[in-house]
Amino acid sequence: MLPTIDEIVSNFELLDEWEERYRYIIELGRLMEPLPQEAYSDANKVQGCASQVWLQTELTSTNGEPVLHLRGDSDAHIVRGLVALLISLYNGKTPSEALSTDALALFKELGLSEHLTPQRSNGVRSMVERIRRDAQAAIATP
């Protein structure tokens, strides 16, 4: 089970070296619940990522309000960890909360923006855009 985003931020701050931080990100990827085989579909594949990334968004209802439940995977260890980080950030939020969440600000706060390759940064943006599109679609669907 993934830690909360607050736990991730706290743990990240305890790690001084970037090599340790990268290992922690990879470990987060290993903690994700497995993606069911049928979720490895073109519909769930995130376009714009150099690595293969799949994100599955399901909506449930809590107190009559839709809530996002995300699962994901990647064929690259570090990217899988970045998927896990985004899932910890967005999972369990309402679509409107998800739309008001600034993942890129979090990546900047953690120093990830300056330590990711341009390709990986573009991939993160693609994943965030995909989550935001899913949240917008959930709002548009009564």
XYZ file of N, CA, C and O in Angstrom:
568
model
N 0.845 -1.187 0.000
C 0.000 0.000 0.000
C 0.889 1.249 0.000
O 1.901 1.306 0.688
N 0.466 2.216 -0.773
C 1.250 3.438 -0.892
C 1.087 4.331 0.334
O -0.003 4.436 0.889
N 2.149 5.008 0.730
C 2.016 5.995 1.811
C 1.218 7.204 1.314
O 1.050 7.396 0.107
N 0.762 8.015 2.240
C 0.056 9.241 1.860
C 1.058 10.207 1.246
O 2.274 10.070 1.439
N 0.557 11.201 0.558
C 1.452 12.180 -0.061
C 2.233 12.945 1.011
O 3.405 13.257 0.818
N 1.614 13.207 2.164
C 2.325 13.889 3.257
C 3.476 13.035 3.780
O 4.556 13.554 4.090
N 3.255 11.722 3.889
C 4.326 10.816 4.332
C 5.457 10.784 3.305
O 6.633 10.781 3.674
N 5.093 10.795 2.035
C 6.109 10.784 0.975
C 6.958 12.050 1.051
O 8.189 11.983 0.996
N 6.308 13.203 1.201
C 7.038 14.476 1.285
C 7.968 14.455 2.498
O 9.141 14.833 2.397
N 7.479 13.990 3.652
C 8.311 13.914 4.861
C 9.498 12.987 4.658
O 10.629 13.324 5.023
N 9.246 11.817 4.075
C 10.324 10.862 3.832
C 11.351 11.430 2.856
O 12.552 11.237 3.016
N 10.853 12.122 1.847
C 11.737 12.699 0.838
C 12.684 13.713 1.475
O 13.857 13.771 1.136
N 12.153 14.503 2.414
C 12.957 15.530 3.077
C 14.055 14.924 3.952
O 15.071 15.554 4.211
N 13.860 13.690 4.404
C 14.858 13.019 5.240
C 16.041 12.507 4.426
O 17.098 12.214 4.983
N 15.856 12.385 3.119
C 16.899 11.840 2.259
C 17.736 12.985 1.686
O 17.209 13.866 1.015
N 19.038 12.950 1.962
C 19.912 14.036 1.533
C 20.420 13.878 0.109
O 20.522 14.843 -0.629
N 20.757 12.673 -0.264
C 21.379 12.415 -1.561
C 20.315 12.083 -2.606
O 19.349 11.378 -2.316
N 20.544 12.537 -3.834
C 19.585 12.254 -4.901
C 19.536 10.782 -5.249
O 18.485 10.275 -5.625
N 20.627 10.102 -5.087
C 20.610 8.669 -5.347
C 19.641 7.969 -4.393
O 18.895 7.071 -4.794
N 19.627 8.392 -3.120
C 18.680 7.839 -2.138
C 17.241 8.188 -2.522
O 16.332 7.375 -2.372
N 17.043 9.406 -2.984
C 15.698 9.841 -3.382
C 15.194 9.031 -4.578
O 14.031 8.651 -4.616
N 16.068 8.787 -5.545
C 15.674 7.963 -6.689
C 15.316 6.546 -6.240
O 14.340 5.968 -6.712
N 16.105 5.990 -5.319
C 15.793 4.653 -4.796
C 14.433 4.652 -4.107
O 13.664 3.694 -4.224
N 14.147 5.724 -3.361
C 12.852 5.827 -2.680
C 11.714 5.886 -3.702
O 10.685 5.225 -3.532
N 11.902 6.652 -4.769
C 10.873 6.740 -5.809
C 10.640 5.365 -6.432
O 9.496 4.941 -6.631
N 11.721 4.644 -6.708
C 11.592 3.290 -7.267
C 10.856 2.383 -6.287
O 9.987 1.592 -6.675
N 11.156 2.518 -4.998
C 10.470 1.716 -3.972
C 8.970 2.026 -3.946
O 8.148 1.132 -3.775
N 8.605 3.302 -4.117
C 7.183 3.658 -4.180
C 6.490 2.895 -5.304
O 5.364 2.418 -5.142
N 7.161 2.777 -6.436
C 6.596 2.027 -7.556
C 6.350 0.577 -7.209
O 5.363 -0.018 -7.652
N 7.216 0.014 -6.397
C 7.050 -1.392 -5.992
C 5.890 -1.576 -5.013
O 5.381 -2.683 -4.861
N 5.500 -0.493 -4.339
C 4.419 -0.576 -3.351
C 3.023 -0.465 -3.975
O 2.035 -0.722 -3.304
N 2.963 -0.077 -5.237
C 1.644 0.077 -5.880
C 0.941 -1.261 -6.011
O 1.592 -2.284 -6.235
N -0.382 -1.199 -5.895
C -1.143 -2.421 -6.134
C -1.020 -2.768 -7.615
O -0.941 -1.870 -8.468
N -0.963 -4.051 -7.932
C -0.784 -4.435 -9.334
C -1.974 -3.997 -10.188
O -3.120 -3.979 -9.733
N -1.667 -3.668 -11.408
C -2.691 -3.296 -12.374
C -3.240 -4.595 -12.967
O -2.458 -5.463 -13.373
N -4.577 -4.759 -13.013
C -5.108 -5.987 -13.605
C -4.732 -6.082 -15.092
O -4.599 -5.060 -15.766
N -4.557 -7.276 -15.578
C -4.093 -7.501 -16.954
C -4.957 -6.762 -17.980
O -4.439 -6.203 -18.931
N -6.264 -6.739 -17.768
C -7.158 -6.085 -18.740
C -6.987 -4.565 -18.776
O -7.433 -3.901 -19.701
N -6.314 -4.006 -17.787
C -6.097 -2.556 -17.749
C -4.936 -2.118 -18.654
O -4.771 -0.928 -18.909
N -4.153 -3.070 -19.134
C -3.068 -2.745 -20.062
C -3.668 -2.609 -21.466
O -3.443 -3.426 -22.336
N -4.450 -1.562 -21.631
C -5.172 -1.353 -22.889
C -4.782 -0.017 -23.501
O -4.214 0.853 -22.824
N -5.104 0.150 -24.768
C -4.841 1.427 -25.435
C -5.590 2.562 -24.756
O -5.093 3.682 -24.694
N -6.778 2.277 -24.239
C -7.574 3.317 -23.574
C -6.883 3.847 -22.325
O -7.024 5.021 -21.980
N -6.132 2.995 -21.637
C -5.448 3.393 -20.399
C -4.010 3.836 -20.628
O -3.364 4.337 -19.703
N -3.508 3.647 -21.834
C -2.123 4.024 -22.114
C -2.018 5.544 -22.199
O -2.833 6.202 -22.835
N -1.021 6.089 -21.521
C -0.811 7.542 -21.506
C 0.066 7.909 -22.702
O 1.182 7.405 -22.832
N -0.460 8.778 -23.539
C 0.293 9.254 -24.695
C 1.232 10.372 -24.242
O 0.904 11.133 -23.346
N 2.396 10.474 -24.876
C 3.326 11.546 -24.547
C 4.413 11.142 -23.569
O 5.184 11.983 -23.130
N 4.463 9.859 -23.226
C 5.503 9.362 -22.327
C 6.495 8.545 -23.148
O 6.091 7.759 -24.001
N 7.781 8.740 -22.895
C 8.806 7.959 -23.586
C 8.718 6.487 -23.161
O 8.867 5.589 -23.980
N 8.466 6.245 -21.881
C 8.238 4.892 -21.373
C 6.768 4.556 -21.578
O 5.950 5.432 -21.804
N 6.463 3.284 -21.476
C 5.052 2.898 -21.537
C 4.432 3.126 -20.160
O 4.976 2.681 -19.150
N 3.311 3.834 -20.143
C 2.610 4.145 -18.894
C 1.122 3.882 -19.105
O 0.550 4.271 -20.121
N 0.532 3.227 -18.124
C -0.909 3.001 -18.127
C -1.491 3.584 -16.851
O -0.947 3.400 -15.764
N -2.590 4.296 -16.992
C -3.327 4.833 -15.849
C -4.783 4.419 -15.985
O -5.398 4.647 -17.035
N -5.299 3.837 -14.942
C -6.706 3.443 -14.912
C -7.409 4.300 -13.875
O -6.968 4.364 -12.723
N -8.468 4.978 -14.292
C -9.236 5.821 -13.380
C -10.625 5.218 -13.226
O -11.314 4.980 -14.214
N -11.005 4.970 -11.997
C -12.362 4.503 -11.686
C -13.000 5.512 -10.760
O -12.322 6.140 -9.948
N -14.298 5.666 -10.906
C -15.048 6.569 -10.035
C -15.907 5.751 -9.098
O -16.569 4.809 -9.519
N -15.868 6.097 -7.847
C -16.796 5.545 -6.874
C -17.513 6.730 -6.254
O -17.167 7.882 -6.507
N -18.472 6.449 -5.436
C -19.231 7.524 -4.813
C -19.051 7.454 -3.307
O -19.193 6.392 -2.695
N -18.688 8.587 -2.727
C -18.592 8.708 -1.283
C -19.515 9.846 -0.868
O -19.333 10.977 -1.313
N -20.502 9.529 -0.043
C -21.503 10.520 0.373
C -22.138 11.215 -0.820
O -22.353 12.423 -0.833
N -22.399 10.441 -1.885
C -23.054 10.973 -3.068
C -22.160 11.784 -3.984
O -22.608 12.333 -4.978
N -20.880 11.875 -3.657
C -19.952 12.650 -4.472
C -18.946 11.705 -5.138
O -18.439 10.787 -4.500
N -18.655 11.918 -6.435
C -17.697 11.034 -7.097
C -16.285 11.213 -6.546
O -15.880 12.317 -6.192
N -15.557 10.103 -6.465
C -14.191 10.093 -5.956
C -13.334 9.308 -6.947
O -13.735 8.255 -7.433
N -12.143 9.837 -7.234
C -11.222 9.182 -8.155
C -10.447 8.069 -7.461
O -9.962 8.251 -6.350
N -10.351 6.938 -8.141
C -9.503 5.835 -7.688
C -8.596 5.484 -8.851
O -9.070 5.087 -9.910
N -7.312 5.667 -8.631
C -6.326 5.497 -9.693
C -5.443 4.290 -9.439
O -5.098 3.985 -8.294
N -5.098 3.637 -10.532
C -4.088 2.584 -10.513
C -3.235 2.792 -11.750
O -3.711 3.334 -12.746
N -2.001 2.368 -11.684
C -1.143 2.566 -12.841
C 0.048 1.649 -12.848
O 0.297 0.902 -11.896
N 0.796 1.739 -13.939
C 2.007 0.953 -14.082
C 2.858 1.570 -15.186
O 2.376 2.384 -15.974
N 4.122 1.181 -15.213
C 5.038 1.580 -16.268
C 6.059 0.472 -16.461
O 6.298 -0.323 -15.551
N 6.670 0.463 -17.640
C 7.709 -0.522 -17.910
C 9.087 -0.055 -17.428
O 10.053 -0.790 -17.527
N 9.180 1.165 -16.896
C 10.444 1.699 -16.382
C 10.315 1.917 -14.870
O 9.324 2.481 -14.403
N 11.314 1.465 -14.114
C 11.239 1.519 -12.649
C 11.032 2.937 -12.105
O 10.169 3.159 -11.255
N 11.835 3.881 -12.560
C 11.725 5.246 -12.025
C 10.381 5.857 -12.415
O 9.740 6.531 -11.609
N 9.920 5.589 -13.623
C 8.629 6.134 -14.075
C 7.501 5.490 -13.280
O 6.541 6.162 -12.903
N 7.624 4.221 -12.982
C 6.613 3.542 -12.157
C 6.522 4.230 -10.791
O 5.439 4.420 -10.249
N 7.666 4.635 -10.260
C 7.676 5.370 -8.993
C 7.013 6.733 -9.122
O 6.313 7.179 -8.208
N 7.222 7.405 -10.250
C 6.571 8.698 -10.476
C 5.062 8.522 -10.606
O 4.287 9.350 -10.114
N 4.632 7.428 -11.229
C 3.202 7.097 -11.297
C 2.665 6.925 -9.876
O 1.604 7.458 -9.531
N 3.402 6.207 -9.042
C 2.984 5.985 -7.650
C 2.861 7.302 -6.900
O 1.911 7.512 -6.132
N 3.795 8.209 -7.127
C 3.752 9.529 -6.490
C 2.489 10.273 -6.892
O 1.779 10.835 -6.045
N 2.161 10.249 -8.179
C 0.939 10.921 -8.650
C -0.317 10.247 -8.112
O -1.282 10.925 -7.749
N -0.301 8.936 -8.030
C -1.459 8.225 -7.476
C -1.648 8.617 -6.013
O -2.772 8.879 -5.579
N -0.559 8.693 -5.249
C -0.677 9.118 -3.844
C -1.239 10.534 -3.744
O -1.979 10.846 -2.811
N -0.889 11.371 -4.699
C -1.351 12.757 -4.682
C -2.831 12.871 -5.042
O -3.567 13.635 -4.417
N -3.289 12.116 -6.033
C -4.645 12.291 -6.570
C -5.675 11.276 -6.085
O -6.873 11.546 -6.140
N -5.252 10.110 -5.655
C -6.199 9.050 -5.298
C -7.098 9.474 -4.137
O -6.632 10.042 -3.160
N -8.381 9.191 -4.268
C -9.330 9.495 -3.201
C -9.855 10.919 -3.227
O -10.645 11.302 -2.368
N -9.434 11.706 -4.190
C -9.922 13.093 -4.298
C -11.171 13.130 -5.159
O -11.368 12.285 -6.032
N -11.991 14.134 -4.919
C -13.114 14.373 -5.811
C -12.551 14.955 -7.103
O -11.431 15.482 -7.109
N -13.298 14.888 -8.192
C -12.799 15.480 -9.433
C -12.447 16.965 -9.291
O -11.414 17.406 -9.807
N -13.247 17.727 -8.555
C -12.933 19.151 -8.400
C -11.671 19.350 -7.565
O -10.864 20.240 -7.848
N -11.457 18.515 -6.543
C -10.206 18.585 -5.771
C -9.011 18.235 -6.652
O -7.959 18.871 -6.567
N -9.177 17.228 -7.499
C -8.099 16.822 -8.397
C -7.735 17.960 -9.344
O -6.556 18.212 -9.597
N -8.741 18.659 -9.852
C -8.484 19.758 -10.782
C -7.773 20.924 -10.106
O -7.051 21.675 -10.762
N -7.964 21.079 -8.809
C -7.310 22.185 -8.104
C -5.965 21.774 -7.492
O -5.295 22.579 -6.857
N -5.551 20.521 -7.694
C -4.280 20.025 -7.175
C -3.187 20.300 -8.193
O -3.324 19.973 -9.362
N -2.103 20.886 -7.737
C -0.994 21.250 -8.615
C 0.174 20.287 -8.419
O 1.043 20.506 -7.581
N 0.170 19.226 -9.212
C 1.220 18.216 -9.104
C 2.580 18.782 -9.489
O 3.594 18.434 -8.885
N 2.600 19.663 -10.471
C 3.886 20.208 -10.925
C 4.525 21.069 -9.834
O 5.751 21.089 -9.694
N 3.695 21.745 -9.025
C 4.224 22.509 -7.892
C 4.844 21.564 -6.866
O 5.899 21.864 -6.290
N 4.219 20.410 -6.647
C 4.771 19.414 -5.726
C 6.121 18.906 -6.247
O 7.079 18.796 -5.488
N 6.188 18.610 -7.540
C 7.441 18.127 -8.122
C 8.537 19.182 -7.981
O 9.684 18.853 -7.735
N 8.158 20.448 -8.107
C 9.127 21.530 -7.935
C 9.571 21.604 -6.468
O 10.755 21.734 -6.167
N 8.591 21.509 -5.554
C 8.891 21.561 -4.116
C 9.848 20.441 -3.711
O 10.757 20.642 -2.902
N 9.670 19.261 -4.278
C 10.528 18.117 -3.954
C 11.872 18.170 -4.684
O 12.749 17.355 -4.416
N 12.015 19.116 -5.607
C 13.247 19.219 -6.374
C 13.292 18.267 -7.552
O 14.305 18.159 -8.235
N 12.183 17.572 -7.798
C 12.153 16.607 -8.894
C 12.204 17.290 -10.253
O 12.778 16.750 -11.191
N 11.631 18.467 -10.363
C 11.601 19.172 -11.643
C 12.997 19.350 -12.214
O 13.215 19.198 -13.409
N 13.940 19.675 -11.346
C 15.302 19.927 -11.824
C 16.157 18.664 -11.903
O 17.262 18.701 -12.421
N 15.644 17.536 -11.404
C 16.413 16.295 -11.415
C 15.847 15.236 -12.359
O 16.353 14.119 -12.381
N 14.813 15.589 -13.094
C 14.273 14.662 -14.085
C 14.726 15.101 -15.467
O 14.846 16.290 -15.736
N 14.932 14.137 -16.335
C 15.283 14.476 -17.714
C 14.094 15.184 -18.355
O 12.948 15.021 -17.904
N 14.333 15.967 -19.408
C 13.210 16.615 -20.101
C 12.155 15.612 -20.566
O 10.956 15.887 -20.478
N 12.590 14.435 -21.034
C 11.624 13.414 -21.463
C 10.730 12.970 -20.307
O 9.529 12.825 -20.457
N 11.345 12.741 -19.138
C 10.548 12.306 -17.978
C 9.627 13.419 -17.507
O 8.493 13.168 -17.116
N 10.109 14.658 -17.538
C 9.264 15.798 -17.157
C 8.060 15.902 -18.091
O 6.939 16.146 -17.636
N 8.280 15.704 -19.385
C 7.165 15.714 -20.338
C 6.192 14.574 -20.044
O 4.981 14.747 -20.126
N 6.737 13.419 -19.686
C 5.893 12.280 -19.335
C 5.036 12.558 -18.109
O 3.854 12.214 -18.073
N 5.637 13.196 -17.096
C 4.875 13.556 -15.889
C 3.749 14.509 -16.266
O 2.611 14.337 -15.835
N 4.052 15.502 -17.097
C 3.005 16.429 -17.538
C 1.884 15.693 -18.274
O 0.706 15.970 -18.073
N 2.258 14.725 -19.106
C 1.248 13.935 -19.820
C 0.376 13.143 -18.849
O -0.847 13.056 -19.031
N 0.992 12.581 -17.812
C 0.214 11.826 -16.815
C -0.736 12.751 -16.062
O -1.906 12.415 -15.849
N -0.247 13.931 -15.666
C -1.084 14.897 -14.945
C -2.237 15.354 -15.839
O -3.390 15.413 -15.387
N -1.951 15.634 -17.096
C -3.012 16.047 -18.027
C -4.056 14.957 -18.174
O -5.253 15.234 -18.234
N -3.612 13.713 -18.210
C -4.548 12.594 -18.329
C -5.452 12.510 -17.098
O -6.672 12.341 -17.205
N -4.881 12.650 -15.910
C -5.679 12.611 -14.675
C -6.662 13.773 -14.663
O -7.833 13.614 -14.313
N -6.213 14.949 -15.080
C -7.087 16.123 -15.123
C -8.233 15.923 -16.127
O -9.367 16.293 -15.853
N -7.927 15.322 -17.290
C -8.986 15.037 -18.279
C -10.016 14.074 -17.702
O -11.215 14.248 -17.898
N -9.536 13.052 -16.997
C -10.460 12.096 -16.374
C -11.322 12.795 -15.328
O -12.519 12.506 -15.213
N -10.738 13.707 -14.566
C -11.501 14.456 -13.555
C -12.522 15.362 -14.223
O -13.673 15.439 -13.777
N -12.137 16.035 -15.317
C -13.079 16.887 -16.033
C -14.221 16.080 -16.614
O -15.387 16.496 -16.568
N -13.912 14.898 -17.157
C -14.946 14.032 -17.698
C -15.912 13.579 -16.599
O -17.126 13.489 -16.831
N -15.390 13.320 -15.406
C -16.247 12.910 -14.287
C -17.189 14.036 -13.881
O -18.350 13.781 -13.525
N -16.721 15.267 -13.952
C -17.571 16.417 -13.615
C -18.652 16.585 -14.678
O -19.806 16.886 -14.370
N -18.293 16.371 -15.936
C -19.230 16.575 -17.042
C -20.299 15.489 -17.107
O -21.369 15.708 -17.656
N -19.995 14.314 -16.522
C -20.954 13.222 -16.534
C -21.793 13.263 -15.273
O -21.272 13.098 -14.180
N -23.107 13.488 -15.424
C -23.954 13.569 -14.218
C -24.100 12.238 -13.509
O -23.937 11.202 -14.045
